[in-house]
Tab-separated table of C-alpha atoms in Angstrom:
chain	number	residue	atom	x	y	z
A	239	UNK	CA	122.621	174.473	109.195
A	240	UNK	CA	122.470	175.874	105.900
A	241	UNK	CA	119.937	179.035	105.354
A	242	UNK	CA	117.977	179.839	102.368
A	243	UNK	CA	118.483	182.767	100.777
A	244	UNK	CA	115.310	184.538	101.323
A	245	UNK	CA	116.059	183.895	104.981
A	246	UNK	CA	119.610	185.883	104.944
A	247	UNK	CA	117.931	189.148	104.157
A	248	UNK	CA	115.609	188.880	107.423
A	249	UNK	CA	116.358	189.388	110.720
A	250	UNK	CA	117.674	185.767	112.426
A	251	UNK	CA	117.563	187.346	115.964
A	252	UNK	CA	114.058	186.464	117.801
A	253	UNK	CA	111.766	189.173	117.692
A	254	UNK	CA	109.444	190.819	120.101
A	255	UNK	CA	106.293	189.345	120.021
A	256	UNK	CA	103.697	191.830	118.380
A	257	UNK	CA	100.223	193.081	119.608
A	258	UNK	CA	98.314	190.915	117.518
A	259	UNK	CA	100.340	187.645	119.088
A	260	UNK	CA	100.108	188.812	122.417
A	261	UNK	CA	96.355	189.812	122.049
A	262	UNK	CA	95.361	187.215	119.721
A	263	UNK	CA	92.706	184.706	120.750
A	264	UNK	CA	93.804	181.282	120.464
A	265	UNK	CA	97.415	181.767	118.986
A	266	UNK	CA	99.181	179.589	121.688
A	267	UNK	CA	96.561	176.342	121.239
A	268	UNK	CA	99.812	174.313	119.843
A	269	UNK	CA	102.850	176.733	121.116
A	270	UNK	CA	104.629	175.897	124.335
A	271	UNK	CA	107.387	178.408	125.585
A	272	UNK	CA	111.126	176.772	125.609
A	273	UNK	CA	111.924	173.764	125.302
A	274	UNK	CA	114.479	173.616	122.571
A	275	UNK	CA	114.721	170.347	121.964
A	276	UNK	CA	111.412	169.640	121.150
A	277	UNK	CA	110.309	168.491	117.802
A	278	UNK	CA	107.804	165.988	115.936
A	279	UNK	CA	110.947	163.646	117.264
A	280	UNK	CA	108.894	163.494	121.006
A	281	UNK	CA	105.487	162.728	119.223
A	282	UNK	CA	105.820	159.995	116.806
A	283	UNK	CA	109.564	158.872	118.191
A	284	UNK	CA	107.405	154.914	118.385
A	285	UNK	CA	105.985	155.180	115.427
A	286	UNK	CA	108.813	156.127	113.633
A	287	UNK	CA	111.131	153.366	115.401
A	288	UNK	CA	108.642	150.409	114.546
A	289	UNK	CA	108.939	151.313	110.509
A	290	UNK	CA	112.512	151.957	110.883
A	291	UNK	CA	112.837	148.086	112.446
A	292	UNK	CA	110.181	147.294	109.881
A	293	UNK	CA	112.318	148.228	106.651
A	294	UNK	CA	109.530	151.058	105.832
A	295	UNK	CA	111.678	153.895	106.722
A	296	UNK	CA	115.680	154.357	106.817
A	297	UNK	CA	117.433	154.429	109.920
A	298	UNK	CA	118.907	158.227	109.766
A	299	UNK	CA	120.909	159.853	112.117
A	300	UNK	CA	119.631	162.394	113.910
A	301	UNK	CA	122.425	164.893	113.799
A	302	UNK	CA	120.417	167.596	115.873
A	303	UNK	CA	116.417	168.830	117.052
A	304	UNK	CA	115.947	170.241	113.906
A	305	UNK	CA	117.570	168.182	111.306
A	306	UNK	CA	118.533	164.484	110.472
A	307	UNK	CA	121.225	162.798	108.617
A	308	UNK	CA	121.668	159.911	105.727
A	309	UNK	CA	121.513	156.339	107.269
A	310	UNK	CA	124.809	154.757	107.648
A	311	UNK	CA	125.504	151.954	105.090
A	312	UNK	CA	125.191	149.278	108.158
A	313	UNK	CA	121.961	150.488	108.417
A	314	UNK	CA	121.099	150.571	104.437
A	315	UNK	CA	122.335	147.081	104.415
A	316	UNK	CA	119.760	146.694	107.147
A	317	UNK	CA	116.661	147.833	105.246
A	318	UNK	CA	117.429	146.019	102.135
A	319	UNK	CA	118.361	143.021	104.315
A	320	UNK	CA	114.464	143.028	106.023
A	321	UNK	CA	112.851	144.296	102.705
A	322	UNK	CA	114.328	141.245	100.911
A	323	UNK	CA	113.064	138.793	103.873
A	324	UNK	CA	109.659	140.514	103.759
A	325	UNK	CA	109.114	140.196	100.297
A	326	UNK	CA	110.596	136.536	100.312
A	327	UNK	CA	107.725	136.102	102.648
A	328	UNK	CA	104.880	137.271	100.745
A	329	UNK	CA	105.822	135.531	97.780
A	330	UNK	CA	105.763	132.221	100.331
A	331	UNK	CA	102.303	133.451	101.270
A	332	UNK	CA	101.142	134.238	97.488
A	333	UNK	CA	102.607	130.461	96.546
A	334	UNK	CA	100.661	129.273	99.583
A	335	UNK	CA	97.243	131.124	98.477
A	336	UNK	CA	97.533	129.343	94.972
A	337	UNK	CA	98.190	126.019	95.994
A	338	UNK	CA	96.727	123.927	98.926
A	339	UNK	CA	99.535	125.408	101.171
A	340	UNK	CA	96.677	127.422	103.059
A	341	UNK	CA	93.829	124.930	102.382
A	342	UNK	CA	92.943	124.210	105.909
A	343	UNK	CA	92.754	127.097	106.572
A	344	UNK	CA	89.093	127.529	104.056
A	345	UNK	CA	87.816	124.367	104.510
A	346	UNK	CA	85.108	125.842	107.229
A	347	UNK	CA	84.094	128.772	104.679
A	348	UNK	CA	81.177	128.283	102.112
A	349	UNK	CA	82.523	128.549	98.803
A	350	UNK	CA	81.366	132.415	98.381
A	351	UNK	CA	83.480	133.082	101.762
A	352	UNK	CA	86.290	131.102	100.320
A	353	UNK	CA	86.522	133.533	97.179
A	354	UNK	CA	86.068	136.607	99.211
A	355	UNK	CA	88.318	135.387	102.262
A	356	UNK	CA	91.089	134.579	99.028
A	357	UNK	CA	90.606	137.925	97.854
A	358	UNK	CA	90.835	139.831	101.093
A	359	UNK	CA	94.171	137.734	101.497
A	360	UNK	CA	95.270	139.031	97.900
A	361	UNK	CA	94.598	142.443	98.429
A	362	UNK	CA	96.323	142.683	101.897
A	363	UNK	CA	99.694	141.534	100.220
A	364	UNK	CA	98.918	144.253	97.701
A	365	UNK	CA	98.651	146.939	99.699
A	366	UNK	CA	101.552	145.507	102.192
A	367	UNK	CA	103.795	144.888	98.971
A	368	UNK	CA	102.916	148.271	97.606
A	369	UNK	CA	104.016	150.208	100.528
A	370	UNK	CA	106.843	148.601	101.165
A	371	UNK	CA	107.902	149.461	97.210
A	372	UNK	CA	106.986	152.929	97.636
A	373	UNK	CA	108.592	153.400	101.481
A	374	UNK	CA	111.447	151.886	99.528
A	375	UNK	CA	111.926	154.055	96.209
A	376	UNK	CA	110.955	157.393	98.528
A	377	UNK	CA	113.398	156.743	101.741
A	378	UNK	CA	115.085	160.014	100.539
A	379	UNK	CA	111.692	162.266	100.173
A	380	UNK	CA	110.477	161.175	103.326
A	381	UNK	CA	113.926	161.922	105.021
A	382	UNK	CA	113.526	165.856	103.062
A	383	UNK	CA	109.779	165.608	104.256
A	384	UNK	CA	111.192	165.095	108.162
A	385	UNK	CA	114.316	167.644	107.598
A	386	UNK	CA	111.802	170.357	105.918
A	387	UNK	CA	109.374	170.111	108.956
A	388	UNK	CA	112.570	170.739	111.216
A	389	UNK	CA	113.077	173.468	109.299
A	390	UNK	CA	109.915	175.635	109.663
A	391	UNK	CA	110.323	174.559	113.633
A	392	UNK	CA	113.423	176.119	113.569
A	393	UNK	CA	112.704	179.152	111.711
A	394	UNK	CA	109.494	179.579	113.903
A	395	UNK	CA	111.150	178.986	116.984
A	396	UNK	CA	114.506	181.517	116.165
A	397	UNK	CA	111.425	184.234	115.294
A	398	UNK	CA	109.127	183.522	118.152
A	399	UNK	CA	110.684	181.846	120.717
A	400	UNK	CA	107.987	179.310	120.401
A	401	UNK	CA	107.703	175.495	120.017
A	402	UNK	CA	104.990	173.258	118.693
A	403	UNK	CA	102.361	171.178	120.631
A	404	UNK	CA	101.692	168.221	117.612
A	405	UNK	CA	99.472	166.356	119.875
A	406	UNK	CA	100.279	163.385	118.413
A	407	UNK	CA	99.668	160.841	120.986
A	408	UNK	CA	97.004	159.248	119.051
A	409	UNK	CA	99.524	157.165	117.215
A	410	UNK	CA	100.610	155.370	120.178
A	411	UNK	CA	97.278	154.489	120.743
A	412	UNK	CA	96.395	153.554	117.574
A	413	UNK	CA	99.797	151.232	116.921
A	414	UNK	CA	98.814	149.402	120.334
A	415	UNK	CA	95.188	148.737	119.179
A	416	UNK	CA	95.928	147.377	115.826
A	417	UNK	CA	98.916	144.818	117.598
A	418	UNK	CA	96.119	143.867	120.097
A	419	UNK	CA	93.552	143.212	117.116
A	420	UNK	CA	95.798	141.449	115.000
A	421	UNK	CA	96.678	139.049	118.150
A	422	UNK	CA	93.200	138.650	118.847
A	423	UNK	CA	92.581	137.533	115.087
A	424	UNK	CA	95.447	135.099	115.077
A	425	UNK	CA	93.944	133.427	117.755
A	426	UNK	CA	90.215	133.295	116.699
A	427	UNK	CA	91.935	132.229	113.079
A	428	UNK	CA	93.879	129.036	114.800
A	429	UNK	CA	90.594	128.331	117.328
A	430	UNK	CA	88.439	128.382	114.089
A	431	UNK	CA	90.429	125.860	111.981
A	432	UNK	CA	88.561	122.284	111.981
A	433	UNK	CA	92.100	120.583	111.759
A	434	UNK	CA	95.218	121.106	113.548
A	435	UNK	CA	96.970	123.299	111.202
A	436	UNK	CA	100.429	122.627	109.798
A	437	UNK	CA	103.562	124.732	109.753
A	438	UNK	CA	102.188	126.741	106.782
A	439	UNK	CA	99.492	127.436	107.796
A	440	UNK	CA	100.502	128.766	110.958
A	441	UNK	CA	103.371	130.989	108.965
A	442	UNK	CA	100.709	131.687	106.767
A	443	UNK	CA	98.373	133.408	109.776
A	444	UNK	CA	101.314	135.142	111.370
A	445	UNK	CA	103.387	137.006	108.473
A	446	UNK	CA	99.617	138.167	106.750
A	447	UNK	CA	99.002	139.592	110.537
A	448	UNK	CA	101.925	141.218	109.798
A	449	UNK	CA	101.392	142.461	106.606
A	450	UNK	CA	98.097	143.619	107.572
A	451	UNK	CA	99.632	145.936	111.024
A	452	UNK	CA	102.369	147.510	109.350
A	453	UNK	CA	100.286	148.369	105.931
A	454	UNK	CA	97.449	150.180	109.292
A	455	UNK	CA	100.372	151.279	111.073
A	456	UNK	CA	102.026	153.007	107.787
A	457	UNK	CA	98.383	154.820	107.392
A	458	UNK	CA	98.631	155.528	111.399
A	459	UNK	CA	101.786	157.352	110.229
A	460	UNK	CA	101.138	159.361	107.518
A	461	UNK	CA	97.678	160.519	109.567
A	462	UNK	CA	100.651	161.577	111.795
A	463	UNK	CA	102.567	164.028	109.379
A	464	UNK	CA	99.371	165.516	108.484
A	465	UNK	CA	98.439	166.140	111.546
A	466	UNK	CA	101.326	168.085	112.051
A	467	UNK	CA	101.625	170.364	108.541
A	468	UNK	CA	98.051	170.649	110.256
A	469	UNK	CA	99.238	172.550	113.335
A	470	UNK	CA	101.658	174.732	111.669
A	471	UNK	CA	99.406	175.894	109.177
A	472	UNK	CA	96.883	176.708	112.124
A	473	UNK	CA	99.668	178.811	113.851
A	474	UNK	CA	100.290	180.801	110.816
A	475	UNK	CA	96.779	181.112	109.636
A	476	UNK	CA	96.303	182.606	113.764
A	477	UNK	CA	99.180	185.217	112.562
A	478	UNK	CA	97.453	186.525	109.723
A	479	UNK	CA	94.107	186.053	111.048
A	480	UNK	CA	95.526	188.881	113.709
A	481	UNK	CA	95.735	191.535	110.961
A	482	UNK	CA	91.746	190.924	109.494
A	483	UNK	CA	89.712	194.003	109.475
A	484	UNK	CA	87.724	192.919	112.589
A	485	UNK	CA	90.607	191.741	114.748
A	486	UNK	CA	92.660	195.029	114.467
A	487	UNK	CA	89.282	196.807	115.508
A	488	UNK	CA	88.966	195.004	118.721
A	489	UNK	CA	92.645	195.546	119.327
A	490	UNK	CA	91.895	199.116	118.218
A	491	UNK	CA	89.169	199.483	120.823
A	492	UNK	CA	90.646	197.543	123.675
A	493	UNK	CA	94.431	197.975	123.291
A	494	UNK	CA	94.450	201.614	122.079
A	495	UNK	CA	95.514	203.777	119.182
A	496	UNK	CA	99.161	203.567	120.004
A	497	UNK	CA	99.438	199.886	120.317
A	498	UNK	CA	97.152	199.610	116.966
A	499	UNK	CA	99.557	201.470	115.407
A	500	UNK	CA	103.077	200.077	116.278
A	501	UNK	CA	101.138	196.093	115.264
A	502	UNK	CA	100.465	197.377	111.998
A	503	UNK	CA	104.102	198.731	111.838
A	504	UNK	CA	105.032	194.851	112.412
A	505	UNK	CA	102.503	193.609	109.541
A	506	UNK	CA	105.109	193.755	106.557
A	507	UNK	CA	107.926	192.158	108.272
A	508	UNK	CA	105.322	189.246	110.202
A	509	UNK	CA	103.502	188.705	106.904
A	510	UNK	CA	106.480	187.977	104.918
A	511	UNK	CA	107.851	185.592	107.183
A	512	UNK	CA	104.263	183.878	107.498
A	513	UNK	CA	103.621	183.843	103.711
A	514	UNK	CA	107.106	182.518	103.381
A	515	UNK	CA	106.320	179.363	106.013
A	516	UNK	CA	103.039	178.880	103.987
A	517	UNK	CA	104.540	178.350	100.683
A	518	UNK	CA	107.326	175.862	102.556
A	519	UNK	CA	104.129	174.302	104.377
A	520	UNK	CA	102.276	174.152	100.628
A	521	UNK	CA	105.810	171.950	99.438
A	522	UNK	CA	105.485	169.670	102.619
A	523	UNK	CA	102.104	168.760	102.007
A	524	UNK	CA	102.333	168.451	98.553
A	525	UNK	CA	105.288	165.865	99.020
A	526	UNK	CA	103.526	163.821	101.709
A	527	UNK	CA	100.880	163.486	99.231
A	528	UNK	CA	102.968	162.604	96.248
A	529	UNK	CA	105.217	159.893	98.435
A	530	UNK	CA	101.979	158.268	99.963
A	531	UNK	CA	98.867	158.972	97.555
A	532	UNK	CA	99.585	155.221	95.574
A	533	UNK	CA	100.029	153.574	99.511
A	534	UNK	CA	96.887	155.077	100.577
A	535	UNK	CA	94.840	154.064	97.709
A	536	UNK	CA	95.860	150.218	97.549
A	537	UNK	CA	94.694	150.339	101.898
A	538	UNK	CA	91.885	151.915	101.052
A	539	UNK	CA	90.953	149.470	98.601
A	540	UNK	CA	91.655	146.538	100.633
A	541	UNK	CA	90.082	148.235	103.950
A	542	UNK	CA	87.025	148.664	101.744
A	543	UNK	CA	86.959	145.730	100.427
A	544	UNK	CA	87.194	143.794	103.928
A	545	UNK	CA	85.126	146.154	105.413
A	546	UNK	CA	82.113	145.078	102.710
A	547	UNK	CA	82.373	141.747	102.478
A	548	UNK	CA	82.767	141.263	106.712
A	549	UNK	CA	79.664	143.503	107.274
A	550	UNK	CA	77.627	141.153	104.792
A	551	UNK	CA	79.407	138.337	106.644
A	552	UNK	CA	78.050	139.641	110.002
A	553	UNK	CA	74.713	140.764	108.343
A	554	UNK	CA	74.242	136.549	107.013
A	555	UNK	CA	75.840	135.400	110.756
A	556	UNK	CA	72.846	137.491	112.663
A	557	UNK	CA	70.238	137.210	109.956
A	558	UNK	CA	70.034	133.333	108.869
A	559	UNK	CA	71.427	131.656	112.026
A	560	UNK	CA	69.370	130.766	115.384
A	561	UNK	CA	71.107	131.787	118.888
A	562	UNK	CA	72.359	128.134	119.273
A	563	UNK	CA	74.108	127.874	115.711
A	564	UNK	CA	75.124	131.218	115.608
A	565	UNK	CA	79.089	131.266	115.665
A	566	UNK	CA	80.918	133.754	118.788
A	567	UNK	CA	83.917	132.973	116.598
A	568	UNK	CA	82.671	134.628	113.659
A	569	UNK	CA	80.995	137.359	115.384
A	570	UNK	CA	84.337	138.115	117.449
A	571	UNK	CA	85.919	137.895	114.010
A	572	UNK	CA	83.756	140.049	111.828
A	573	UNK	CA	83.462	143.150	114.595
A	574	UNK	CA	87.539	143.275	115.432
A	575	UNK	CA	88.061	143.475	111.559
A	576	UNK	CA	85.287	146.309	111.491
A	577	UNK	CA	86.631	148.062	114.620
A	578	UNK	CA	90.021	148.110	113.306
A	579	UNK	CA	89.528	148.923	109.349
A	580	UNK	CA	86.761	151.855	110.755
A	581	UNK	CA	88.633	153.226	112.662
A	582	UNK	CA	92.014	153.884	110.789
A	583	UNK	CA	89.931	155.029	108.096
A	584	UNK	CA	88.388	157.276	110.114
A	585	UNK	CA	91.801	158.714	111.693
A	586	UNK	CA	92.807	159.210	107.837
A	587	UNK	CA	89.702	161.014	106.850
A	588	UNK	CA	90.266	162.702	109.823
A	589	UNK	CA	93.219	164.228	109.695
A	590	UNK	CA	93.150	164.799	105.653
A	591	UNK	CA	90.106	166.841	105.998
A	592	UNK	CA	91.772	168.834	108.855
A	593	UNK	CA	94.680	169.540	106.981
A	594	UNK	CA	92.856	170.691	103.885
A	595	UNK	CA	90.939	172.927	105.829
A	596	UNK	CA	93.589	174.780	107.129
A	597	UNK	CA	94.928	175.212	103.669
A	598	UNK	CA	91.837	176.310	102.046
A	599	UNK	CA	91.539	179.416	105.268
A	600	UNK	CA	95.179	179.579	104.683
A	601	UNK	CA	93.981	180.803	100.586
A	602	UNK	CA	91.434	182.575	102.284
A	603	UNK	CA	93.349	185.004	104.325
A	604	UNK	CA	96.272	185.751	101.899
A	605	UNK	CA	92.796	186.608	99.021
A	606	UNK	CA	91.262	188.561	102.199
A	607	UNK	CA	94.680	190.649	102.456
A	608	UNK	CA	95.430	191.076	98.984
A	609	UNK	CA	91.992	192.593	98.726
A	610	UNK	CA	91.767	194.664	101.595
């Protein structure tokens, strides 16, 4: 690979580790010695296979640990091939929505429910439609996203010797809770129908099932990347937070005057290097947020939206029915949309606020040094 030019005029060859990475507390929470080949690959290799099958992301070629390739026209062809049957779908569903296509499947809902049932159905093709447009139009940012990540693994790893620790599992476990919700949904849908339903209605239930997991799924992902721009902005923010005024006096008092003095010796180089990964870091995130702000916001919208209108659903189940009219369908209904709505939310929230944090003490310490 290619090297940036700021890059050429430093050292390539790893460097000794200096006193304030050897001494500092906490540096190696998301470092692991060796391996070589790992990368974000090992972490979110499912996630990133199910929206490659999915049409959401291009199948590239991964040409080595730390970098990726263009997809092969085959596998272009692919994409467009499942983008075109997915949005052949939804317009199927839309059509179906409008006319009495999905009728039977309203017919036990008062006519509030019915308009707030229609809308939830709306909404999910929105946000499913939108991401799919978006995923679409920004194939090649998020394959620059992936290859820039590589990048700052590589250049960390040539320096340090050091690999990341994402911690990424979540995703996994997150992907197989919203396929078991949406099964669980599809059945209480068909066991709550008064009628036997017909063909559309049953491809009706099924495809907005699957509108509604890859739309969570796509938010499962992105939660992903942040998580990780989250974990290399808390190893360099450890680096600098080596060189603060009360670290080097600890280091002063417990490692001695000649050690003190051969770390500070290593602060121009090891602050260049770390104020270089910061600004690449800075780029990441601002691209993640510039290829998935307009997804986020049309889930959020819909997960709100369901999440309001099935809480006031649960609150009218509990609240006006007696135990013997009160419907387990309903209930079972209204608490696996909460679960699953709540809780990708939360992991969003979640790993956005981490994220920012690390930026903001990332500001911090560069004002803290400038100052000093």
């Amino acid at each position: 690979m290619k090297h940036s030019n700021w890059f050429n005029n430093m050292p390539y060859n790893k460097v000794k580790p200096s006193a304030v990475q050897l001494h500092n507390i906490g540096y190696n929470e998301f470092l692991h010695r060796i391996p070589r080949d790992s990368s974000i690959f090992n972490d979110i290799r499912t996630t990133l296979f199910i929206l490659k099958a999915t049409g959401l992301l291009p199948f590239y070629e991964e040409i080595s640990s730390y970098e990726v390739g263009p997809p092969t026209k085959p596998n272009i062809f692919y994409s467009y091939f499942i983008r075109g049957v997915v949005q052949a779908l939804t317009i199927f569903n839309l059509y179906n929505l409008v006319t009495s296509g999905s009728a039977q499947l309203f017919s036990s809902y008062s006519d509030t429910d019915n308009v707030n049932k229609w809308i939830e159905f709306l909404l999910c093709m929105l946000a499913h439609s939108t991401t799919v447009i978006i995923c679409a139009r920004n194939s090649k940012s998020f394959l620059k996203i992936i290859n820039e990540i590589l990048k700052v693994d590589e250049d960390v790893f040539d320096r340090f010797g050091t690999a990341f620790e994402n911690r990424c599992g979540f995703s996994l476990k997150f992907i197989v809770g919203i396929c078991i919700c949406q099964w669980y949904l599809i059945i209480l849908t068909v066991l709550e129908a008064s009628d036997s339903l017909n063909m559309n209605s049953y491809i009706f239930i099924m495809f907005n099932a699957v509108q509604n997991g890859m739309a969570a799924i796509f938010i499962v992902f992105a939660a992903a990347l942040l998580r990780i721009v989250k974990v290399r902005f808390a190893h360099l923010n450890s680096i600098l937070s080596g060189y603060t005024y009360n670290q080097q006096r600890k280091q002063e008092h417990f490692a001695g005057r000649e050690r003190f003095r051969n770390t500070m010796e290593t602060f121009p180089e090891e602050s260049l290097f770390t104020y270089r990964m910061h600004n690449k870091l800075l780029r990441i995130y601002r691209s993640i947020n510039d290829c998935c702000s307009l997804i986020l916001v049309a889930y959020m919208g819909y997960a709100f939206y369901t999440i309001t209108t099935t809480t006031y659903k649960l609150f009218v189940q509990i609240t006006t029915q007696s135990y013997p009219q009160i419907s387990y369908n309903v209930l079972q209904t209204c608490f696996t949309w909460l679960a699953m709505h709540t809780c990708v939310l939360a992991l969003l929230s979640r790993s956005c606020g981490q994220v920012t944090d690390e930026v903001r003490h990332c500001f911090l310490l560069v004002l803290s040094h400038i100052l000093s």
